């Protein structure tokens, strides 16, 4: 099973700041890596797939990078609506499909 | 508009059973792999099960293997999860999610889960 490790667990930031979230896979997942955003009481929402491709309707301030075992999600200028939980997920080697434990972006 | 709507959650006693449904609309349901993902209160996302387009292949997390059964009815555009022998550890919000996987020459590649339902809460308690 591929273990996904996200860091940090919590990130305290201010609106307008640049934010970088990290995700590490226990073995290579190539570029088969997705990022999801989840707000309280809501379902996860796909932000990034293929490590770097924005999903439909996702603002350009969200960008993803990396391949193999190291990945990054960057929010170039944090907006108030971006305060949420962010999960990475690998879909390269399955089953199981595995998620990181999440990074909470808070004020 | 793609929509996934789960139903069937509720309170069930330990050892009991429950059947979840996920009604799909706005896309050709039979063309997509479908998954169940769960989230215990205050915890992260955990994959539960996957079914391919024609039900010929199903996968399960070790924690539910032998107790849960995933199925689908492509004529009704509906995904199901039959859950038996439920325990407190199964308490969670259960989401269905769509996977636009690609299959070619007998080899299939999963993709990111591009649409999710709003979830249905399953509580296992006496």
JSON list of N, CA and C in Angstrom, two decimals, chain B residues 2 11-12 17-18 31 39-40 53-54 59 63 65 69-70 74-76 90 94 100 110-111:
[
{"chain": "B", "resi": 2, "resn": "UNK", "atom": "N", "xyz": [-23.48, 17.24, -13.83]},
{"chain": "B", "resi": 2, "resn": "UNK", "atom": "CA", "xyz": [-23.23, 15.98, -13.15]},
{"chain": "B", "resi": 2, "resn": "UNK", "atom": "C", "xyz": [-23.74, 16.06, -11.72]},
{"chain": "B", "resi": 11, "resn": "UNK", "atom": "N", "xyz": [-28.95, 5.39, 11.48]},
{"chain": "B", "resi": 11, "resn": "UNK", "atom": "CA", "xyz": [-28.46, 4.75, 12.70]},
{"chain": "B", "resi": 11, "resn": "UNK", "atom": "C", "xyz": [-28.74, 3.26, 12.64]},
{"chain": "B", "resi": 12, "resn": "UNK", "atom": "N", "xyz": [-27.72, 2.47, 12.89]},
{"chain": "B", "resi": 12, "resn": "UNK", "atom": "CA", "xyz": [-27.86, 1.01, 12.86]},
{"chain": "B", "resi": 12, "resn": "UNK", "atom": "C", "xyz": [-27.10, 0.44, 14.05]},
{"chain": "B", "resi": 17, "resn": "UNK", "atom": "N", "xyz": [-27.06, -4.29, 9.32]},
{"chain": "B", "resi": 17, "resn": "UNK", "atom": "CA", "xyz": [-26.81, -4.09, 7.90]},
{"chain": "B", "resi": 17, "resn": "UNK", "atom": "C", "xyz": [-27.46, -2.81, 7.41]},
{"chain": "B", "resi": 18, "resn": "UNK", "atom": "N", "xyz": [-26.92, -2.31, 6.32]},
{"chain": "B", "resi": 18, "resn": "UNK", "atom": "CA", "xyz": [-27.46, -1.10, 5.70]},
{"chain": "B", "resi": 18, "resn": "UNK", "atom": "C", "xyz": [-27.09, -1.14, 4.23]},
{"chain": "B", "resi": 31, "resn": "UNK", "atom": "N", "xyz": [-20.43, 4.46, -18.35]},
{"chain": "B", "resi": 31, "resn": "UNK", "atom": "CA", "xyz": [-19.08, 4.65, -18.88]},
{"chain": "B", "resi": 31, "resn": "UNK", "atom": "C", "xyz": [-18.01, 4.87, -17.81]},
{"chain": "B", "resi": 39, "resn": "UNK", "atom": "N", "xyz": [-15.54, 8.88, 5.45]},
{"chain": "B", "resi": 39, "resn": "UNK", "atom": "CA", "xyz": [-14.83, 9.83, 6.31]},
{"chain": "B", "resi": 39, "resn": "UNK", "atom": "C", "xyz": [-15.45, 9.77, 7.70]},
{"chain": "B", "resi": 40, "resn": "UNK", "atom": "N", "xyz": [-14.71, 9.19, 8.63]},
{"chain": "B", "resi": 40, "resn": "UNK", "atom": "CA", "xyz": [-15.17, 9.15, 10.01]},
{"chain": "B", "resi": 40, "resn": "UNK", "atom": "C", "xyz": [-15.20, 10.57, 10.58]},
{"chain": "B", "resi": 53, "resn": "UNK", "atom": "N", "xyz": [-17.08, -0.58, -14.95]},
{"chain": "B", "resi": 53, "resn": "UNK", "atom": "CA", "xyz": [-18.28, -0.17, -15.69]},
{"chain": "B", "resi": 53, "resn": "UNK", "atom": "C", "xyz": [-19.34, -1.26, -15.81]},
{"chain": "B", "resi": 54, "resn": "UNK", "atom": "N", "xyz": [-18.90, -2.50, -15.97]},
{"chain": "B", "resi": 54, "resn": "UNK", "atom": "CA", "xyz": [-19.89, -3.57, -16.20]},
{"chain": "B", "resi": 54, "resn": "UNK", "atom": "C", "xyz": [-19.99, -4.55, -15.04]},
{"chain": "B", "resi": 59, "resn": "UNK", "atom": "N", "xyz": [-13.30, -4.00, -6.21]},
{"chain": "B", "resi": 59, "resn": "UNK", "atom": "CA", "xyz": [-12.17, -3.94, -5.29]},
{"chain": "B", "resi": 59, "resn": "UNK", "atom": "C", "xyz": [-12.66, -3.42, -3.95]},
{"chain": "B", "resi": 63, "resn": "UNK", "atom": "N", "xyz": [-10.32, -3.44, 5.25]},
{"chain": "B", "resi": 63, "resn": "UNK", "atom": "CA", "xyz": [-11.16, -3.25, 6.43]},
{"chain": "B", "resi": 63, "resn": "UNK", "atom": "C", "xyz": [-12.62, -3.60, 6.21]},
{"chain": "B", "resi": 65, "resn": "UNK", "atom": "N", "xyz": [-13.54, -5.85, 3.41]},
{"chain": "B", "resi": 65, "resn": "UNK", "atom": "CA", "xyz": [-13.61, -7.05, 2.56]},
{"chain": "B", "resi": 65, "resn": "UNK", "atom": "C", "xyz": [-14.36, -8.16, 3.28]},
{"chain": "B", "resi": 69, "resn": "UNK", "atom": "N", "xyz": [-20.44, -5.08, 0.01]},
{"chain": "B", "resi": 69, "resn": "UNK", "atom": "CA", "xyz": [-20.55, -5.46, -1.40]},
{"chain": "B", "resi": 69, "resn": "UNK", "atom": "C", "xyz": [-20.96, -4.25, -2.23]},
{"chain": "B", "resi": 70, "resn": "UNK", "atom": "N", "xyz": [-20.15, -3.94, -3.21]},
{"chain": "B", "resi": 70, "resn": "UNK", "atom": "CA", "xyz": [-20.47, -2.84, -4.12]},
{"chain": "B", "resi": 70, "resn": "UNK", "atom": "C", "xyz": [-21.17, -3.41, -5.35]},
{"chain": "B", "resi": 74, "resn": "UNK", "atom": "N", "xyz": [-26.81, -0.14, -14.10]},
{"chain": "B", "resi": 74, "resn": "UNK", "atom": "CA", "xyz": [-26.60, 0.87, -15.13]},
{"chain": "B", "resi": 74, "resn": "UNK", "atom": "C", "xyz": [-27.91, 1.31, -15.76]},
{"chain": "B", "resi": 75, "resn": "UNK", "atom": "N", "xyz": [-28.92, 0.47, -15.74]},
{"chain": "B", "resi": 75, "resn": "UNK", "atom": "CA", "xyz": [-30.22, 0.85, -16.28]},
{"chain": "B", "resi": 75, "resn": "UNK", "atom": "C", "xyz": [-30.89, 1.89, -15.40]},
{"chain": "B", "resi": 76, "resn": "UNK", "atom": "N", "xyz": [-30.60, 1.84, -14.12]},
{"chain": "B", "resi": 76, "resn": "UNK", "atom": "CA", "xyz": [-31.18, 2.80, -13.17]},
{"chain": "B", "resi": 76, "resn": "UNK", "atom": "C", "xyz": [-30.21, 3.91, -12.79]},
{"chain": "B", "resi": 90, "resn": "UNK", "atom": "N", "xyz": [-17.18, 1.59, 11.50]},
{"chain": "B", "resi": 90, "resn": "UNK", "atom": "CA", "xyz": [-17.77, 1.90, 10.19]},
{"chain": "B", "resi": 90, "resn": "UNK", "atom": "C", "xyz": [-18.56, 3.21, 10.22]},
{"chain": "B", "resi": 94, "resn": "UNK", "atom": "N", "xyz": [-20.38, 8.52, 4.12]},
{"chain": "B", "resi": 94, "resn": "UNK", "atom": "CA", "xyz": [-20.01, 7.75, 2.94]},
{"chain": "B", "resi": 94, "resn": "UNK", "atom": "C", "xyz": [-20.31, 8.56, 1.69]},
{"chain": "B", "resi": 100, "resn": "UNK", "atom": "N", "xyz": [-13.15, 8.69, -14.01]},
{"chain": "B", "resi": 100, "resn": "UNK", "atom": "CA", "xyz": [-13.09, 8.56, -15.47]},
{"chain": "B", "resi": 100, "resn": "UNK", "atom": "C", "xyz": [-11.90, 7.72, -15.92]},
{"chain": "B", "resi": 110, "resn": "UNK", "atom": "N", "xyz": [-6.68, 4.12, -13.59]},
{"chain": "B", "resi": 110, "resn": "UNK", "atom": "CA", "xyz": [-7.60, 4.95, -12.83]},
{"chain": "B", "resi": 110, "resn": "UNK", "atom": "C", "xyz": [-7.28, 6.41, -13.06]},
{"chain": "B", "resi": 111, "resn": "UNK", "atom": "N", "xyz": [-8.21, 7.25, -12.68]},
{"chain": "B", "resi": 111, "resn": "UNK", "atom": "CA", "xyz": [-7.99, 8.68, -12.75]},
{"chain": "B", "resi": 111, "resn": "UNK", "atom": "C", "xyz": [-8.44, 9.30, -11.42]}
]
